[in-house]
mmCIF file of C-alpha atoms in Angstrom:
data_model
loop_
_atom_site.group_PDB
_atom_site.id
_atom_site.type_symbol
_atom_site.label_atom_id
_atom_site.label_comp_id
_atom_site.label_asym_id
_atom_site.label_seq_id
_atom_site.Cartn_x
_atom_site.Cartn_y
_atom_site.Cartn_z
ATOM 1 C CA MET A 4 0.000 0.000 0.000
ATOM 2 C CA ASP A 5 2.820 2.399 0.887
ATOM 3 C CA LEU A 6 4.475 1.724 -2.478
ATOM 4 C CA ILE A 7 1.229 2.458 -4.322
ATOM 5 C CA LEU A 8 0.743 5.721 -2.427
ATOM 6 C CA ARG A 9 4.339 6.747 -3.144
ATOM 7 C CA ARG A 10 3.914 6.008 -6.838
ATOM 8 C CA LEU A 11 0.703 8.048 -6.938
ATOM 9 C CA TYR A 12 2.443 10.910 -5.143
ATOM 10 C CA VAL A 13 5.354 10.874 -7.582
ATOM 11 C CA ILE A 14 2.964 10.723 -10.552
ATOM 12 C CA PHE A 15 1.122 13.739 -9.138
ATOM 13 C CA LEU A 16 4.379 15.685 -8.779
ATOM 14 C CA GLY A 17 5.500 14.809 -12.295
ATOM 15 C CA THR A 18 2.160 15.732 -13.848
ATOM 16 C CA THR A 19 2.088 19.012 -11.935
ATOM 17 C CA PHE A 20 5.600 19.815 -13.132
ATOM 18 C CA MET A 21 4.686 19.150 -16.776
ATOM 19 C CA ILE A 22 1.519 21.282 -16.562
ATOM 20 C CA LEU A 23 3.386 24.152 -14.922
ATOM 21 C CA THR A 24 6.077 23.930 -17.610
ATOM 22 C CA VAL A 25 3.519 24.247 -20.402
ATOM 23 C CA LEU A 26 1.611 27.100 -18.757
ATOM 24 C CA THR A 27 4.471 29.165 -17.394
ATOM 25 C CA TRP A 28 7.413 28.771 -19.798
ATOM 26 C CA PRO A 29 6.843 32.163 -21.550
ATOM 27 C CA ILE A 30 6.823 33.918 -18.166
ATOM 28 C CA ILE A 31 9.897 32.011 -16.971
ATOM 29 C CA LEU A 32 11.738 32.872 -20.184
ATOM 30 C CA LEU A 33 10.961 36.569 -19.642
ATOM 31 C CA LEU A 34 12.118 36.411 -16.018
ATOM 32 C CA GLN A 35 15.376 34.707 -17.046
ATOM 33 C CA LEU A 36 16.236 37.116 -19.834
ATOM 34 C CA HIS A 37 15.259 40.475 -18.344
ATOM 35 C CA PRO A 38 18.135 41.989 -16.323
ATOM 36 C CA ILE A 39 15.781 43.415 -13.695
ATOM 37 C CA THR A 40 14.098 40.090 -12.850
ATOM 38 C CA ARG A 41 16.938 37.625 -13.554
ATOM 39 C CA GLN A 42 18.493 37.676 -10.088
ATOM 40 C CA TRP A 43 15.092 37.500 -8.377
ATOM 41 C CA TYR A 44 14.144 34.476 -10.488
ATOM 42 C CA TYR A 45 17.326 32.534 -9.696
ATOM 43 C CA SER A 46 17.207 33.499 -6.023
ATOM 44 C CA ASN A 47 13.573 32.438 -5.500
ATOM 45 C CA ILE A 48 11.663 30.647 -8.289
ATOM 46 C CA PHE A 49 14.517 28.468 -9.597
ATOM 47 C CA GLY A 50 15.006 26.949 -6.146
ATOM 48 C CA LEU A 51 11.357 25.838 -6.019
ATOM 49 C CA ILE A 52 11.714 24.117 -9.411
ATOM 50 C CA CYS A 53 14.871 22.306 -8.260
ATOM 51 C CA THR A 54 13.151 21.185 -5.053
ATOM 52 C CA LEU A 55 10.269 19.668 -7.048
ATOM 53 C CA CYS A 56 12.694 17.838 -9.339
ATOM 54 C CA THR A 57 14.610 16.476 -6.347
ATOM 55 C CA LYS A 58 11.427 15.040 -4.805
ATOM 56 C CA ILE A 59 10.684 13.219 -8.054
ATOM 57 C CA LEU A 60 14.219 11.835 -8.369
ATOM 58 C CA VAL A 61 14.996 11.087 -4.723
ATOM 59 C CA GLU A 62 15.109 7.295 -5.302
ATOM 60 C CA PRO A 63 17.903 7.179 -7.927
ATOM 61 C CA LYS A 64 19.749 10.058 -6.253
ATOM 62 C CA ARG A 65 19.839 8.240 -2.930
ATOM 63 C CA LYS A 66 21.160 5.082 -4.592
ATOM 64 C CA LEU A 67 23.802 7.057 -6.480
ATOM 65 C CA PHE A 68 25.076 8.852 -3.391
ATOM 66 C CA ASP A 69 24.991 5.648 -1.344
ATOM 67 C CA SER A 70 27.665 4.479 -3.779
ATOM 68 C CA VAL A 71 29.557 7.770 -3.448
ATOM 69 C CA ASN A 72 29.584 7.549 0.343
ATOM 70 C CA LYS A 73 30.592 3.884 0.267
ATOM 71 C CA HIS A 74 33.558 4.802 -1.930
ATOM 72 C CA LEU A 75 34.556 7.605 0.440
ATOM 73 C CA LYS A 76 34.601 5.155 3.370
ATOM 74 C CA GLU A 77 36.734 2.684 1.431
ATOM 75 C CA MET A 78 39.428 5.161 0.430
ATOM 76 C CA PRO A 79 42.882 4.419 1.916
ATOM 77 C CA PRO A 80 43.503 5.839 5.433
ATOM 78 C CA THR A 81 46.250 8.142 4.167
ATOM 79 C CA GLU A 82 43.656 9.845 1.968
ATOM 80 C CA ALA A 83 40.638 9.505 4.248
ATOM 81 C CA ASP A 84 42.412 11.528 6.968
ATOM 82 C CA HIS A 85 41.952 14.558 4.729
ATOM 83 C CA ALA A 86 38.794 15.949 3.197
ATOM 84 C CA ILE A 87 38.151 14.458 -0.222
ATOM 85 C CA LYS A 88 38.271 16.832 -3.194
ATOM 86 C CA VAL A 89 34.970 16.709 -5.074
ATOM 87 C CA LEU A 90 33.866 18.718 -8.094
ATOM 88 C CA GLU A 91 30.150 19.144 -8.657
ATOM 89 C CA ILE A 92 29.091 20.331 -12.098
ATOM 90 C CA GLY A 93 25.903 22.367 -12.230
ATOM 91 C CA PRO A 94 25.039 22.208 -8.505
ATOM 92 C CA GLY A 95 21.994 24.436 -8.988
ATOM 93 C CA THR A 96 20.650 25.357 -5.577
ATOM 94 C CA GLY A 97 22.684 22.697 -3.787
ATOM 95 C CA ASP A 98 20.090 19.916 -3.689
ATOM 96 C CA ASN A 99 22.829 17.250 -3.575
ATOM 97 C CA PHE A 100 24.542 18.627 -0.474
ATOM 98 C CA LYS A 101 22.324 16.679 1.925
ATOM 99 C CA PHE A 102 23.365 13.345 0.408
ATOM 100 C CA TYR A 103 27.036 13.585 1.443
ATOM 101 C CA LYS A 104 27.681 11.650 4.664
ATOM 102 C CA LEU A 105 31.446 12.215 5.031
ATOM 103 C CA PRO A 106 33.589 15.394 5.032
ATOM 104 C CA ILE A 107 34.504 16.652 1.562
ATOM 105 C CA GLN A 108 36.084 19.703 0.031
ATOM 106 C CA LEU A 109 33.591 20.717 -2.631
ATOM 107 C CA THR A 110 34.323 22.813 -5.676
ATOM 108 C CA THR A 111 31.386 23.895 -7.820
ATOM 109 C CA ILE A 112 31.186 25.035 -11.424
ATOM 110 C CA ASP A 113 28.047 26.550 -12.930
ATOM 111 C CA LEU A 114 27.261 29.012 -15.704
ATOM 112 C CA ASN A 115 24.770 30.800 -13.450
ATOM 113 C CA PRO A 116 26.542 33.531 -11.423
ATOM 114 C CA PHE A 117 23.644 33.812 -8.946
ATOM 115 C CA LEU A 118 24.151 30.251 -7.688
ATOM 116 C CA LYS A 119 27.665 30.845 -6.381
ATOM 117 C CA GLU A 120 26.390 32.617 -3.271
ATOM 118 C CA THR A 121 23.771 29.905 -2.712
ATOM 119 C CA ALA A 122 26.365 27.110 -2.768
ATOM 120 C CA GLU A 123 28.589 28.915 -0.293
ATOM 121 C CA ARG A 124 25.647 29.598 2.045
ATOM 122 C CA LEU A 125 24.567 25.951 1.998
ATOM 123 C CA SER A 126 28.001 24.851 3.161
ATOM 124 C CA VAL A 127 27.073 26.393 6.526
ATOM 125 C CA GLU A 128 23.828 24.396 6.666
ATOM 126 C CA TYR A 129 25.633 21.166 5.741
ATOM 127 C CA PRO A 130 28.913 21.193 7.732
ATOM 128 C CA LEU A 131 30.259 18.030 6.072
ATOM 129 C CA VAL A 132 30.406 19.945 2.789
ATOM 130 C CA SER A 133 33.096 22.598 2.726
ATOM 131 C CA VAL A 134 32.762 24.743 -0.413
ATOM 132 C CA VAL A 135 36.329 25.801 -1.124
ATOM 133 C CA ASP A 136 35.800 27.240 -4.608
ATOM 134 C CA SER A 137 32.877 28.240 -6.835
ATOM 135 C CA GLN A 138 33.635 28.910 -10.475
ATOM 136 C CA VAL A 139 31.299 30.558 -12.979
ATOM 137 C CA ALA A 140 32.319 28.676 -16.109
ATOM 138 C CA ASN A 141 31.316 26.135 -18.736
ATOM 139 C CA ALA A 142 31.826 22.399 -18.148
ATOM 140 C CA GLU A 143 32.924 22.023 -21.774
ATOM 141 C CA ASN A 144 36.029 24.112 -21.104
ATOM 142 C CA MET A 145 37.129 23.906 -17.460
ATOM 143 C CA THR A 146 40.448 25.705 -17.892
ATOM 144 C CA CYS A 147 40.025 27.091 -14.372
ATOM 145 C CA PHE A 148 41.104 23.655 -13.045
ATOM 146 C CA GLU A 149 44.438 21.904 -13.478
ATOM 147 C CA ASP A 150 44.847 18.321 -14.646
ATOM 148 C CA ASN A 151 44.444 15.512 -12.077
ATOM 149 C CA THR A 152 42.825 17.706 -9.416
ATOM 150 C CA PHE A 153 39.734 15.902 -8.111
ATOM 151 C CA ASP A 154 39.076 12.536 -6.467
ATOM 152 C CA ILE A 155 35.427 12.603 -7.545
ATOM 153 C CA VAL A 156 33.352 14.493 -10.101
ATOM 154 C CA CYS A 157 29.557 14.527 -9.710
ATOM 155 C CA GLY A 158 26.890 15.681 -12.115
ATOM 156 C CA THR A 159 23.135 15.165 -11.874
ATOM 157 C CA LEU A 160 20.915 16.117 -14.814
ATOM 158 C CA ILE A 161 23.409 18.512 -16.372
ATOM 159 C CA MET A 162 24.402 16.820 -19.645
ATOM 160 C CA CYS A 163 20.957 17.453 -21.132
ATOM 161 C CA CYS A 164 21.710 21.188 -20.794
ATOM 162 C CA ILE A 165 25.275 21.031 -22.174
ATOM 163 C CA ASN A 166 25.616 21.446 -25.923
ATOM 164 C CA ASP A 167 28.786 19.368 -26.349
ATOM 165 C CA ASN A 168 28.640 16.319 -24.075
ATOM 166 C CA GLU A 169 31.802 14.854 -25.613
ATOM 167 C CA ALA A 170 33.825 17.953 -24.686
ATOM 168 C CA ALA A 171 32.423 17.945 -21.147
ATOM 169 C CA LEU A 172 33.287 14.258 -20.666
ATOM 170 C CA ALA A 173 36.809 14.907 -21.968
ATOM 171 C CA GLU A 174 37.213 17.717 -19.434
ATOM 172 C CA ILE A 175 35.891 15.496 -16.627
ATOM 173 C CA HIS A 176 38.508 12.891 -17.579
ATOM 174 C CA ARG A 177 41.235 15.553 -17.567
ATOM 175 C CA VAL A 178 40.482 17.062 -14.133
ATOM 176 C CA LEU A 179 40.017 13.693 -12.397
ATOM 177 C CA LYS A 180 42.979 12.189 -10.585
ATOM 178 C CA PRO A 181 44.199 8.796 -11.833
ATOM 179 C CA LYS A 182 41.652 6.176 -10.652
ATOM 180 C CA GLY A 183 39.251 9.043 -9.905
ATOM 181 C CA ARG A 184 35.518 8.476 -10.254
ATOM 182 C CA TYR A 185 32.757 10.249 -12.155
ATOM 183 C CA TYR A 186 29.284 9.749 -10.680
ATOM 184 C CA TYR A 187 26.338 10.702 -12.877
ATOM 185 C CA LEU A 188 22.550 10.773 -13.049
ATOM 186 C CA GLU A 189 21.509 11.738 -16.549
ATOM 187 C CA SER A 190 18.489 11.598 -18.807
ATOM 188 C CA ASN A 191 18.705 9.286 -21.782
ATOM 189 C CA ARG A 192 16.487 8.467 -24.720
ATOM 190 C CA MET A 193 14.729 5.113 -24.639
ATOM 191 C CA GLN A 194 16.680 1.983 -25.368
ATOM 192 C CA PRO A 195 16.107 0.126 -28.690
ATOM 193 C CA SER A 196 14.397 -2.661 -26.752
ATOM 194 C CA ARG A 197 11.432 -0.364 -25.989
ATOM 195 C CA SER A 198 8.470 -0.370 -28.376
ATOM 196 C CA ALA A 199 8.785 1.651 -31.588
ATOM 197 C CA PHE A 200 5.590 3.558 -30.740
ATOM 198 C CA LEU A 201 6.970 4.819 -27.418
ATOM 199 C CA ARG A 202 10.269 5.792 -28.998
ATOM 200 C CA TYR A 203 8.510 7.775 -31.753
ATOM 201 C CA LEU A 204 6.291 9.438 -29.159
ATOM 202 C CA GLU A 205 9.368 10.346 -27.094
ATOM 203 C CA ALA A 206 11.073 11.891 -30.131
ATOM 204 C CA PHE A 207 7.959 13.973 -30.859
ATOM 205 C CA LEU A 208 7.625 15.221 -27.277
ATOM 206 C CA ALA A 209 11.365 15.935 -27.132
ATOM 207 C CA LYS A 210 10.972 18.724 -29.691
ATOM 208 C CA PHE A 211 8.222 20.317 -27.625
ATOM 209 C CA TRP A 212 10.221 19.984 -24.401
ATOM 210 C CA SER A 213 13.314 21.490 -26.028
ATOM 211 C CA MET A 214 11.285 24.502 -27.146
ATOM 212 C CA CYS A 215 9.746 25.031 -23.691
ATOM 213 C CA GLU A 216 12.999 24.480 -21.809
ATOM 214 C CA TYR A 217 15.318 26.542 -24.028
ATOM 215 C CA GLY A 218 17.211 23.733 -25.757
ATOM 216 C CA CYS A 219 17.227 21.180 -22.916
ATOM 217 C CA LYS A 220 17.644 17.633 -24.292
ATOM 218 C CA PHE A 221 16.106 15.929 -21.244
ATOM 219 C CA LEU A 222 13.761 13.674 -23.228
ATOM 220 C CA HIS A 223 16.048 12.617 -26.050
ATOM 221 C CA ASN A 224 19.704 12.805 -25.065
ATOM 222 C CA ASN A 225 22.033 9.908 -25.970
ATOM 223 C CA PHE A 226 24.281 10.203 -22.931
ATOM 224 C CA ASP A 227 24.991 6.459 -22.700
ATOM 225 C CA GLU A 228 26.513 6.379 -26.202
ATOM 226 C CA LYS A 229 28.655 9.442 -25.517
ATOM 227 C CA LEU A 230 29.922 7.999 -22.234
ATOM 228 C CA ARG A 231 30.883 4.711 -23.916
ATOM 229 C CA SER A 232 32.844 6.570 -26.594
ATOM 230 C CA SER A 233 34.717 8.701 -24.027
ATOM 231 C CA ARG A 234 38.024 7.861 -22.323
ATOM 232 C CA LEU A 235 36.177 7.062 -19.083
ATOM 233 C CA ALA A 236 35.637 3.367 -18.299
ATOM 234 C CA SER A 237 32.175 2.452 -17.032
ATOM 235 C CA ALA A 238 32.241 0.736 -13.613
ATOM 236 C CA TRP A 239 28.469 0.257 -13.298
ATOM 237 C CA ASN A 240 25.327 1.682 -14.820
ATOM 238 C CA GLN A 241 21.649 1.425 -13.852
ATOM 239 C CA ILE A 242 18.535 2.372 -15.803
ATOM 240 C CA TYR A 243 15.755 4.089 -13.861
ATOM 241 C CA ARG A 244 12.358 4.411 -15.518
ATOM 242 C CA MET A 245 10.515 7.415 -14.152
ATOM 243 C CA PRO A 246 7.192 6.228 -12.643
ATOM 244 C CA GLU A 247 5.648 9.693 -12.928
ATOM 245 C CA CYS A 248 6.022 9.558 -16.718
ATOM 246 C CA SER A 249 3.377 7.461 -18.466
ATOM 247 C CA MET A 250 5.965 6.477 -21.098
ATOM 248 C CA GLY A 251 8.432 5.337 -18.451
ATOM 249 C CA HIS A 252 11.151 7.772 -19.531
ATOM 250 C CA GLU A 253 14.639 6.526 -18.719
ATOM 251 C CA LEU A 254 17.433 7.948 -16.609
ATOM 252 C CA HIS A 255 20.899 6.451 -16.340
ATOM 253 C CA TYR A 256 22.881 6.630 -13.118
ATOM 254 C CA GLY A 257 26.221 5.078 -12.341
ATOM 255 C CA CYS A 258 29.964 5.465 -12.066
ATOM 256 C CA ALA A 259 32.810 5.740 -14.563
ATOM 257 C CA LEU A 260 36.549 5.550 -13.843
ATOM 258 C CA LYS A 261 39.669 7.299 -15.046
ATOM 259 C CA ASN A 262 42.116 4.452 -15.591
#
């Protein structure tokens, strides 16, 4: 019974999110683009949107960060005595901070300048996360970081908003230390094993979603193919079908290694 109620709750959240997207995207676009309202939007409205998304995706996020925290515990004592260096790409309003269970030194990178202050403020609320640097830059060209800098790189639902996934994955490989790990939760188009009807329907809706969400490829990205063709070696990968989506849209979450 509890599982049924949870599924119904998640379906309600997902449906509400889709309806709000359709009805409000012209207003949101205006708020984002106008210099007078841009900071207000990212300081207030954007956080509400991120909170709704997090509630929908709490199940795969928890499983992903369970793996992150397990890896942190298993790191050699000589490294575990010091805070682990983690890079989070596109942290948004810091929704992932609460999932870290061990001390880390967190560096963030995001194109949105208004989120830098938010990330630094959240480090006070979550004492295990020490934000040591916040860069306003593009993940496709992270020249602000030297080679072999980070033990872990995390990114959740950011590749659908990055134009050149291959360049971003190459940069992730570069900034990771040898044997470093990249943890991801990304949208992905349906696998070939799904019915042709659902895949055609997904492709149709993807064009509408991209228009409403300013180029976001959430419904039809091919992240799994790009990851396989990168220099990162997949350690494990799970497919999560979103219960709030009647089509069962797929997300991929897992870990890749820098050998």
